[in-house]
Short mmCIF file of N, CA, C and O in Angstrom, two decimals:
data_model
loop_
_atom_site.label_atom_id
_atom_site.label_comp_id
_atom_site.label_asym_id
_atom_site.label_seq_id
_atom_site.Cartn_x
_atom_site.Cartn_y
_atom_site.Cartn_z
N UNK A 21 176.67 81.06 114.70
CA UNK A 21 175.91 79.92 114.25
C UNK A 21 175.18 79.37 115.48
O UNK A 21 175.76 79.52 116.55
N UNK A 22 173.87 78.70 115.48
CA UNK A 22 173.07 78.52 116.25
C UNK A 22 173.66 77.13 116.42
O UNK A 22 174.36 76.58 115.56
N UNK A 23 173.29 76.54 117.74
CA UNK A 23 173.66 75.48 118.12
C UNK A 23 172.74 74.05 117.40
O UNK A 23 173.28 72.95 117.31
N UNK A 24 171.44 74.29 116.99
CA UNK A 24 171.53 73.18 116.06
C UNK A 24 172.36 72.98 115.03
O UNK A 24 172.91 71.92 114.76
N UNK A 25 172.49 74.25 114.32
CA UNK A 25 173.00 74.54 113.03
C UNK A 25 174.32 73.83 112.79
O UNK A 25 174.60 73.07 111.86
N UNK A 26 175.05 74.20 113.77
CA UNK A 26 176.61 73.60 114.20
C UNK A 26 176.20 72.28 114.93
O UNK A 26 177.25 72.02 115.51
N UNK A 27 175.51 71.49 115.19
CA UNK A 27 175.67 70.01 115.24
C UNK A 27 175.49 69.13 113.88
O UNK A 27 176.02 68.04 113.65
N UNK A 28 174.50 69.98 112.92
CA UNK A 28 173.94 69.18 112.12
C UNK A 28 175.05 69.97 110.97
O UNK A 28 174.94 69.59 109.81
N UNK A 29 175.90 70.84 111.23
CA UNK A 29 177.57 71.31 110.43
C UNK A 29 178.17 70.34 110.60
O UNK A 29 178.68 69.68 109.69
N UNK A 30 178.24 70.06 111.81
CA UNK A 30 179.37 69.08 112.19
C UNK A 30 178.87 67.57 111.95
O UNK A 30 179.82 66.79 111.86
N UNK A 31 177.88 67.10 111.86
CA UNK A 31 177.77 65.47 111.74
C UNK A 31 177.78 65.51 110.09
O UNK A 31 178.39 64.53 109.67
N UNK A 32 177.25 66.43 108.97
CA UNK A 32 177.36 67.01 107.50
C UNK A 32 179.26 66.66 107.51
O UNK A 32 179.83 65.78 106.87
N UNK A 33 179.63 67.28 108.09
CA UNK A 33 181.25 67.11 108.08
C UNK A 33 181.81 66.11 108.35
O UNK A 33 182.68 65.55 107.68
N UNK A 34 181.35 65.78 109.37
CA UNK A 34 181.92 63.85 110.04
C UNK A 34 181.48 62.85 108.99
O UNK A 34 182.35 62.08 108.58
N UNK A 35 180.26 62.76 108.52
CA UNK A 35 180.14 61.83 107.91
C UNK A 35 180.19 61.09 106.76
O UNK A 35 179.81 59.93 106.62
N UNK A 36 180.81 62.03 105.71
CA UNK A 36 181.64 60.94 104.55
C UNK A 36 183.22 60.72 105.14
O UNK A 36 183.97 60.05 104.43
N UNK A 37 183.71 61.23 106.37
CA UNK A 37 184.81 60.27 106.47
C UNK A 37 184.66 58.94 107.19
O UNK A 37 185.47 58.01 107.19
N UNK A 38 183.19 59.02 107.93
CA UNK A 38 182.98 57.91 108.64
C UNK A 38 182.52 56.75 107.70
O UNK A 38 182.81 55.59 107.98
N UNK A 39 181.84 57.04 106.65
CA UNK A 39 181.63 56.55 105.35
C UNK A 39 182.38 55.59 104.47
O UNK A 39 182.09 54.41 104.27
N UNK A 40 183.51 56.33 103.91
CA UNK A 40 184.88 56.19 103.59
C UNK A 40 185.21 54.62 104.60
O UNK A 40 185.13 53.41 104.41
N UNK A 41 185.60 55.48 105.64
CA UNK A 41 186.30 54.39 106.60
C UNK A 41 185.60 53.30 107.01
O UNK A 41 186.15 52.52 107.79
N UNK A 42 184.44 53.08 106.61
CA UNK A 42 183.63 51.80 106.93
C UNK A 42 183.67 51.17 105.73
O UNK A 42 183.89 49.96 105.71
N UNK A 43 183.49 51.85 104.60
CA UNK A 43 183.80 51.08 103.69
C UNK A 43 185.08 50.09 103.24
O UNK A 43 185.08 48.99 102.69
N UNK A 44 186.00 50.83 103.65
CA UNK A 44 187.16 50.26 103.63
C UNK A 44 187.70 48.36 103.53
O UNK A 44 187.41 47.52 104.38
N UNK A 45 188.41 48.14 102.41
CA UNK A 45 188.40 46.47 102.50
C UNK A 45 189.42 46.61 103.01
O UNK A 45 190.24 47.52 103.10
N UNK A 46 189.28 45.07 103.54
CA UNK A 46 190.66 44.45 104.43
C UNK A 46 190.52 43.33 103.89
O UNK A 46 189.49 42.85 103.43
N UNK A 47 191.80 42.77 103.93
CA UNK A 47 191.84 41.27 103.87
C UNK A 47 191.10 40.24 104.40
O UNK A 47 190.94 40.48 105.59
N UNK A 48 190.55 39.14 104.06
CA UNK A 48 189.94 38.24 105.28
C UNK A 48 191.30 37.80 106.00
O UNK A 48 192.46 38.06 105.65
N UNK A 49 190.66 36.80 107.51
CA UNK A 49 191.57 35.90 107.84
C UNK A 49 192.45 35.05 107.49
O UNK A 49 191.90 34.57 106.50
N UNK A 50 193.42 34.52 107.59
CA UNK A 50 193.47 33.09 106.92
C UNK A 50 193.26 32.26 107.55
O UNK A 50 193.36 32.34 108.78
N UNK A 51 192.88 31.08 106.88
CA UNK A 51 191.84 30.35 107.33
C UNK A 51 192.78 29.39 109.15
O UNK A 51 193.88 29.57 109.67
N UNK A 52 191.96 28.74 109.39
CA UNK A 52 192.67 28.38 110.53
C UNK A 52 193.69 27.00 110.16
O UNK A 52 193.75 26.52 109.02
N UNK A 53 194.49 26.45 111.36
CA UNK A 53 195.84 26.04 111.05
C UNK A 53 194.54 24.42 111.16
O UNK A 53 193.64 24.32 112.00
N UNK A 54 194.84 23.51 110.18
CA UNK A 54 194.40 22.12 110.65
C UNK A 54 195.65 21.44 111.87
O UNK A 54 196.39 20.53 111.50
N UNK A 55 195.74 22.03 113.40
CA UNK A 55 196.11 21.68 114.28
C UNK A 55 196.17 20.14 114.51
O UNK A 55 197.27 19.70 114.82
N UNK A 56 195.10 19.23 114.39
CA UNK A 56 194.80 17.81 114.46
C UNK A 56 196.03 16.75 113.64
O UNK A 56 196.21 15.60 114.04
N UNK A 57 196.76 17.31 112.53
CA UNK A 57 196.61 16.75 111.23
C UNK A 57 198.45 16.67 111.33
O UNK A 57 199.04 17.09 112.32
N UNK A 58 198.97 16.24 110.46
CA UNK A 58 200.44 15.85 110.49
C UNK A 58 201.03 16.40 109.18
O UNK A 58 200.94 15.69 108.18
N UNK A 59 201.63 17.64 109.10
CA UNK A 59 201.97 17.74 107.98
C UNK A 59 202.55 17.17 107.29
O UNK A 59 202.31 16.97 106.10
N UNK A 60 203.78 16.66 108.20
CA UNK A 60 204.82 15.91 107.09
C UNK A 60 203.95 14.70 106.23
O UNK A 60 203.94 14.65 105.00
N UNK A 61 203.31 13.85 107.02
CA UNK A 61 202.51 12.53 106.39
C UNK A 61 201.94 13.41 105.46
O UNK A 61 202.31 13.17 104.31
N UNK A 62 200.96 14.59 105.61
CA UNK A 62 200.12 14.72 104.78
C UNK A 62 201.08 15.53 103.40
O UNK A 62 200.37 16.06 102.55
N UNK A 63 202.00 15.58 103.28
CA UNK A 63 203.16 15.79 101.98
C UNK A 63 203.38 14.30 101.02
O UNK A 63 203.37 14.02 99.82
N UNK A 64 203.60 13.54 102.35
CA UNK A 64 203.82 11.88 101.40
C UNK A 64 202.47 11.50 100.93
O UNK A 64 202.30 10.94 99.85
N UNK A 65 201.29 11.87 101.92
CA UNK A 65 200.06 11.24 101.17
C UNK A 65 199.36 12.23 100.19
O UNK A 65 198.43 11.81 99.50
N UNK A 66 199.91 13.89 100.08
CA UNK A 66 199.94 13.66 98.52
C UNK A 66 200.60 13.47 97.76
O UNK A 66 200.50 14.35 96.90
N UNK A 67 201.50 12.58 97.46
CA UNK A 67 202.19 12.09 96.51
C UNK A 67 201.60 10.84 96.29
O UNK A 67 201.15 10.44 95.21
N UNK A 68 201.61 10.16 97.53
CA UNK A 68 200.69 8.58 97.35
C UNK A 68 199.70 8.98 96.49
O UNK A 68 199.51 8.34 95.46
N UNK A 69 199.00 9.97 96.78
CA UNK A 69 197.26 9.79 96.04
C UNK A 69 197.01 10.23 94.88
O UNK A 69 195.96 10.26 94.24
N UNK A 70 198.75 10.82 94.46
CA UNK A 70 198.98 11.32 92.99
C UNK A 70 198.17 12.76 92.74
O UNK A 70 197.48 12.94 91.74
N UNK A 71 198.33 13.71 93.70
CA UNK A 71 197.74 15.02 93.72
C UNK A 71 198.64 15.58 93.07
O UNK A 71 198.33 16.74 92.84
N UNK A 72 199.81 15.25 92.60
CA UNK A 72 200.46 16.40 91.98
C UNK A 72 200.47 15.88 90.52
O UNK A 72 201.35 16.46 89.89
N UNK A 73 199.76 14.94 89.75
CA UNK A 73 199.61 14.70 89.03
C UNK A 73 198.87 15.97 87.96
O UNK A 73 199.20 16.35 86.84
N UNK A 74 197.88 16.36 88.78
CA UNK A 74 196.69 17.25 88.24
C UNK A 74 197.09 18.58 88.77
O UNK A 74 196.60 19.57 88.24
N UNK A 75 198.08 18.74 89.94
CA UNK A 75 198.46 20.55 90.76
C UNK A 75 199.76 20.26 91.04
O UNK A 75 200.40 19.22 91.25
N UNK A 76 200.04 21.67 90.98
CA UNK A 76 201.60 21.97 91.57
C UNK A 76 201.38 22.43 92.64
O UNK A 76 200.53 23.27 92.91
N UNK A 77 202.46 21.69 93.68
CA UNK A 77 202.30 21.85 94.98
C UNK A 77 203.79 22.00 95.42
O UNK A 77 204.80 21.38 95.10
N UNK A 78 203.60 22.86 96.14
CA UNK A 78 205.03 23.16 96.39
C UNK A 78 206.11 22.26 97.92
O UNK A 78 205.61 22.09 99.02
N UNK A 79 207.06 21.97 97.70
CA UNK A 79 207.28 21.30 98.73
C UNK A 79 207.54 19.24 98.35
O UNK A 79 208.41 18.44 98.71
N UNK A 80 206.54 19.13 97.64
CA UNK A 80 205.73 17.92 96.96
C UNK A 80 206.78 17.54 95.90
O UNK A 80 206.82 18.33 94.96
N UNK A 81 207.86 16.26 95.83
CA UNK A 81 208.64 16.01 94.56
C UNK A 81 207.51 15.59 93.57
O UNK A 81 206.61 14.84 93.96
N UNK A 82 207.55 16.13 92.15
CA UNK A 82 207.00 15.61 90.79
C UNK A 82 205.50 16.38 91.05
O UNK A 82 204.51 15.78 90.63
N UNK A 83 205.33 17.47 91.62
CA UNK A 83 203.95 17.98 91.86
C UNK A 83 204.17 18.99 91.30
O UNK A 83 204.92 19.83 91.80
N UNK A 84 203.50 19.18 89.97
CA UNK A 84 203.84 19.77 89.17
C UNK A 84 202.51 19.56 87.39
O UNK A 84 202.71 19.42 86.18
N UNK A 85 201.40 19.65 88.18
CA UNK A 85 200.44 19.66 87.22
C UNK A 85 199.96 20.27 87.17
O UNK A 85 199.68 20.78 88.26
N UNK A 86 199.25 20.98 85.80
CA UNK A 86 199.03 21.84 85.33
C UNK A 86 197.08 21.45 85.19
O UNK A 86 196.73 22.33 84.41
N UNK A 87 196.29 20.94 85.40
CA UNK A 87 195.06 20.40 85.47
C UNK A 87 194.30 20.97 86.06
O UNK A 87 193.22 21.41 85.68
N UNK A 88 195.04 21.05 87.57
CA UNK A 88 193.96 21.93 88.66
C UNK A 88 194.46 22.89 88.93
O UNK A 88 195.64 22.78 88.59
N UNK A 89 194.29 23.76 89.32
CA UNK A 89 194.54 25.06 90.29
C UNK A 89 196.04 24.86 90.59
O UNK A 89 196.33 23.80 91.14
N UNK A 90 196.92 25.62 90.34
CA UNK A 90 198.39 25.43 91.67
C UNK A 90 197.38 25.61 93.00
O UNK A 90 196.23 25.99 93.19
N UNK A 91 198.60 25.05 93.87
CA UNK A 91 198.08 24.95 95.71
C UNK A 91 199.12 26.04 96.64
O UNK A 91 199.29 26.31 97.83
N UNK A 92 199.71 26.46 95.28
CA UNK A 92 200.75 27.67 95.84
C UNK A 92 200.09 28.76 96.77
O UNK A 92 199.32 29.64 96.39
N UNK A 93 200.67 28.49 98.43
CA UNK A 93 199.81 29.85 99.26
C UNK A 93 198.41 28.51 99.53
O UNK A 93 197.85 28.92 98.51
N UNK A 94 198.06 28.09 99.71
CA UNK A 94 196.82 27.62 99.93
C UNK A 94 196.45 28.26 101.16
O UNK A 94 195.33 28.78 101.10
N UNK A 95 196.99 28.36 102.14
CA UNK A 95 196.65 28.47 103.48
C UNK A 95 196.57 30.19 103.59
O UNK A 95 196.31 30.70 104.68
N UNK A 96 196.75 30.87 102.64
CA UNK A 96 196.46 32.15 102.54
C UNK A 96 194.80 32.33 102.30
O UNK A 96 194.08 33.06 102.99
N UNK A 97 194.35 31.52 101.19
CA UNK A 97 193.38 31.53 100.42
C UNK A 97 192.27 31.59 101.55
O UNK A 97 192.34 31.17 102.70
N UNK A 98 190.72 32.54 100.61
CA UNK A 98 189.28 32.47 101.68
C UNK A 98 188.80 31.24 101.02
O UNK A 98 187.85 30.91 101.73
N UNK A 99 188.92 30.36 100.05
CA UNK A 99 187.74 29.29 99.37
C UNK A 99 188.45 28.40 99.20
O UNK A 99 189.54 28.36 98.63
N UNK A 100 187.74 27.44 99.81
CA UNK A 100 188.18 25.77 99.15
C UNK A 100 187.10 25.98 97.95
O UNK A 100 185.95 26.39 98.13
N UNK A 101 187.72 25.60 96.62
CA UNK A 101 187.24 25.38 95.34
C UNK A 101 186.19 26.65 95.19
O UNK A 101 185.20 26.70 94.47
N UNK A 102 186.47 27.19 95.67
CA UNK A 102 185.56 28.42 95.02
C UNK A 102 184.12 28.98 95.67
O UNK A 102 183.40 29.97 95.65
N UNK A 103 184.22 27.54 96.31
CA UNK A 103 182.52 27.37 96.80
C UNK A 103 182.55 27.63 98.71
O UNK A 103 181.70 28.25 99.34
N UNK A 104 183.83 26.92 99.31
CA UNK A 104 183.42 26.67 100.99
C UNK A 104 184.27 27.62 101.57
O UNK A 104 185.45 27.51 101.22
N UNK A 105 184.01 28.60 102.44
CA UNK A 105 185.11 28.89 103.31
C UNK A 105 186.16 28.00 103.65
O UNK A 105 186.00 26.79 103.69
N UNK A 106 186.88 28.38 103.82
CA UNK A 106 188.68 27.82 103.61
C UNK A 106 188.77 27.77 105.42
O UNK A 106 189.16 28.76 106.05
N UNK A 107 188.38 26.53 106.08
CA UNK A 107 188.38 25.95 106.77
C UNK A 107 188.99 24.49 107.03
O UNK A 107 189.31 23.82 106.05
N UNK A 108 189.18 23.92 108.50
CA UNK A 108 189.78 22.89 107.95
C UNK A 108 188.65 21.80 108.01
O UNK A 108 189.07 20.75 107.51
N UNK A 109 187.39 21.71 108.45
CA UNK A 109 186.72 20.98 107.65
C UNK A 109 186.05 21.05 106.64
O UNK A 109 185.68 20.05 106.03
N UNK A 110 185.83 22.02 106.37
CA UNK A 110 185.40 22.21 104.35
C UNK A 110 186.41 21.70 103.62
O UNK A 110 186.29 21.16 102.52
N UNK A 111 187.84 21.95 104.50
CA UNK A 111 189.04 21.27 102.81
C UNK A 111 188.96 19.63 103.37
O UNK A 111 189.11 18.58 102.75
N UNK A 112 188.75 19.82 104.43
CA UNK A 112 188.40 17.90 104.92
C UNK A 112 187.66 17.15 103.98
O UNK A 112 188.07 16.17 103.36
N UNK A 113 186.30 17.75 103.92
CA UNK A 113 185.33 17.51 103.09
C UNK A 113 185.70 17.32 101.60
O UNK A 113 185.59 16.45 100.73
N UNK A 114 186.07 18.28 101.72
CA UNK A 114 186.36 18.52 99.34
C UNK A 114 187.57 17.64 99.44
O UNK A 114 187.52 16.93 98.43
N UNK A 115 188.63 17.33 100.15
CA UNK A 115 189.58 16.24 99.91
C UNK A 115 189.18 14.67 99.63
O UNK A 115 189.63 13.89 98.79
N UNK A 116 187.97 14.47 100.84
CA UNK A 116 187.50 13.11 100.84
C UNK A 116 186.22 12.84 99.64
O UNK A 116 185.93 11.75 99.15
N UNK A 117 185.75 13.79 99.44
CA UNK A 117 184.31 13.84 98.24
C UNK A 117 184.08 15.13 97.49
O UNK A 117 183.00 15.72 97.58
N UNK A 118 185.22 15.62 96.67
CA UNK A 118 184.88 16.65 95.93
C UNK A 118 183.41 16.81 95.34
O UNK A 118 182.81 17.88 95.45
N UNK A 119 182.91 15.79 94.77
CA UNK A 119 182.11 15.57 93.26
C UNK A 119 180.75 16.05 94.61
O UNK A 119 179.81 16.77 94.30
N UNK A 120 180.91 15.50 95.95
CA UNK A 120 179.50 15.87 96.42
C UNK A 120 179.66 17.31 97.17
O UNK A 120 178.62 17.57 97.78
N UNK A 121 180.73 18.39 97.32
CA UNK A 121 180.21 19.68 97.28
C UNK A 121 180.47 19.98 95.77
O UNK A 121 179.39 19.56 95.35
N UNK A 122 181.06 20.35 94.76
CA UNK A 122 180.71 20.28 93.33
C UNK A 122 180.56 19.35 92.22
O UNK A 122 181.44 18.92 91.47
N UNK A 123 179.06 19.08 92.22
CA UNK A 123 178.94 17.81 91.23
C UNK A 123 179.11 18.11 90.22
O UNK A 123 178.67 19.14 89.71
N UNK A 124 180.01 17.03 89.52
CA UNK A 124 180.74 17.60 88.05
C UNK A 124 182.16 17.89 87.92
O UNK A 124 182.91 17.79 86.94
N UNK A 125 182.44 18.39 89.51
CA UNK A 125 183.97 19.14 88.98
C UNK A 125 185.11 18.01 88.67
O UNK A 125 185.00 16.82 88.96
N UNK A 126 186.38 18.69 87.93
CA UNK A 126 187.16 17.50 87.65
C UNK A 126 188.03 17.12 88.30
O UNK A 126 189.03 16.60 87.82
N UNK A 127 187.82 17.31 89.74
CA UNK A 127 188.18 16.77 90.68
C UNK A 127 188.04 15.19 91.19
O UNK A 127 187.14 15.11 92.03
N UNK A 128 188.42 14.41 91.02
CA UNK A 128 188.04 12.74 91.33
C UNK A 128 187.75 12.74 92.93
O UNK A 128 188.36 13.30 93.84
N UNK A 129 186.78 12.03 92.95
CA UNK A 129 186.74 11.49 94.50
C UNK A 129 187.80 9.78 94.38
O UNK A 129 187.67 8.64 93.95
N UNK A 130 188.76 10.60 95.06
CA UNK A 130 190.34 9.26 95.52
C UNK A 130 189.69 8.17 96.15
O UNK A 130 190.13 7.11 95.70
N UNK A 131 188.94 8.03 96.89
CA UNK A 131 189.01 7.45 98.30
C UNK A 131 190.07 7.62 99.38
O UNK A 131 190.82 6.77 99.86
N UNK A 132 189.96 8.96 99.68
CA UNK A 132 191.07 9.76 101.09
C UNK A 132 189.70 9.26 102.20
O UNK A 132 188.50 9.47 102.31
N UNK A 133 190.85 8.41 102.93
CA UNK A 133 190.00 8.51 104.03
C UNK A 133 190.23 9.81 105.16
O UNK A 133 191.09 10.67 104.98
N UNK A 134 189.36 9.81 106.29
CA UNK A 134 189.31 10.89 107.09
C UNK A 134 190.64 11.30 107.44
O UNK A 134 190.98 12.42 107.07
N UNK A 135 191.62 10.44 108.23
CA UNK A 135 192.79 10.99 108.86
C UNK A 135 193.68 11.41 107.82
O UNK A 135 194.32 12.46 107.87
N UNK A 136 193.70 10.38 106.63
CA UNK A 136 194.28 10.98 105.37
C UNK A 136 194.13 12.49 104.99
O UNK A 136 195.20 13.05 104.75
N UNK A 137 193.19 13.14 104.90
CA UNK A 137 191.98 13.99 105.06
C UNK A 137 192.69 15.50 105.44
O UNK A 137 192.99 16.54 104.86
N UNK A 138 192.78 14.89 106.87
CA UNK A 138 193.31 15.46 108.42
C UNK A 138 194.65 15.92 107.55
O UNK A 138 194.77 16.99 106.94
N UNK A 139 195.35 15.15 107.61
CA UNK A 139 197.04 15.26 107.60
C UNK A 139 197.21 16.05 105.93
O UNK A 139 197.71 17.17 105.79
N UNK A 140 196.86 15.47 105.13
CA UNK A 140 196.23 16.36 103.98
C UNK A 140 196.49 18.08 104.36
O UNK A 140 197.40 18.85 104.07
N UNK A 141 195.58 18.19 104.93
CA UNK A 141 194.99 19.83 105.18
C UNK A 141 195.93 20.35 106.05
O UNK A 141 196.19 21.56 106.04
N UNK A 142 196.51 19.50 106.86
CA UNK A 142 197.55 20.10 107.50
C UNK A 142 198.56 20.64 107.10
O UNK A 142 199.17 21.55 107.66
N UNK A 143 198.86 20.02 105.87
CA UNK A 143 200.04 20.04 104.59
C UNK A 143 199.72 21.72 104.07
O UNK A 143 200.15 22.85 104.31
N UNK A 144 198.83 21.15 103.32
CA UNK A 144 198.05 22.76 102.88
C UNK A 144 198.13 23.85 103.44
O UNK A 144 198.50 24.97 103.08
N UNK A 145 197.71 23.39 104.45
CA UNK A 145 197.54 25.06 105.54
C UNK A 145 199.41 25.82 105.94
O UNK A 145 199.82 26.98 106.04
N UNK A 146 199.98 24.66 106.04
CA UNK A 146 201.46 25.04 105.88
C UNK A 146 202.26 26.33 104.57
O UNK A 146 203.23 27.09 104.53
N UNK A 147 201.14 25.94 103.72
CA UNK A 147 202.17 26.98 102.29
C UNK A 147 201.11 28.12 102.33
O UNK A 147 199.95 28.15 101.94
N UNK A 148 201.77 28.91 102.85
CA UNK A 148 200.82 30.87 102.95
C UNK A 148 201.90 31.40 102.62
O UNK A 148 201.97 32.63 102.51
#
């Protein structure tokens, strides 16, 4: 075999496994830890703000609603609500003003303020 012949054999040969293997899925990341934020508070302040009214949350006494999404694994998850990368300021965001990244959803805007927010997401990012 002539020496083009056998390069353009050999890259014909190499390249549906290189193919294959690029294609390949992996998992995403999980998202990062809300470091800033206090988990334990952010367990009591969802109970204060009555989040388990509407989700089951694990960890959470009486959190145990069937309305929204379980929060089971949250900190595994790529999307806050479907829509933001699963960050800790996108879940910052959708904690303090759902209705203004999805207008409509039946998510209530509480009035969580920011640190609320914070400690919140910290909670969250805890159950993977």
């Amino acid at each position: 075999m002539s020496g083009r012949l056998w390069v353009l054999a050999t890259v014909l040969a190499v390249l549906p496994i290189v193919a294959v293997t690029g294609c390949a899925s992996t998992s995403p990341p999980p998202p990062p830890e809300s470091r800033a934020g206090r988990p334990d508070r952010g367990a009591q302040l969802i109970a204060r703000y009555g989040c388990g009214s509407c989700h089951t949350i694990p960890g959470v006494a009486r959190a145990d609603g069937l309305v929204g999404p379980p929060l089971t694994r949250f900190g595994a998850r790529s999307y806050v609500a479907g829509e933001l990368p699963n960050n800790a300021d996108n879940l910052q965001r959708w904690i303090m003003d759902p209705q203004a990244v999805e207008p409509g959803t039946a998510m209530p805007k509480l009035g969580v303020s920011a640190i609320d927010a914070q400690d919140i997401a910290a909670y969250l990012y805890t159950l993977d």
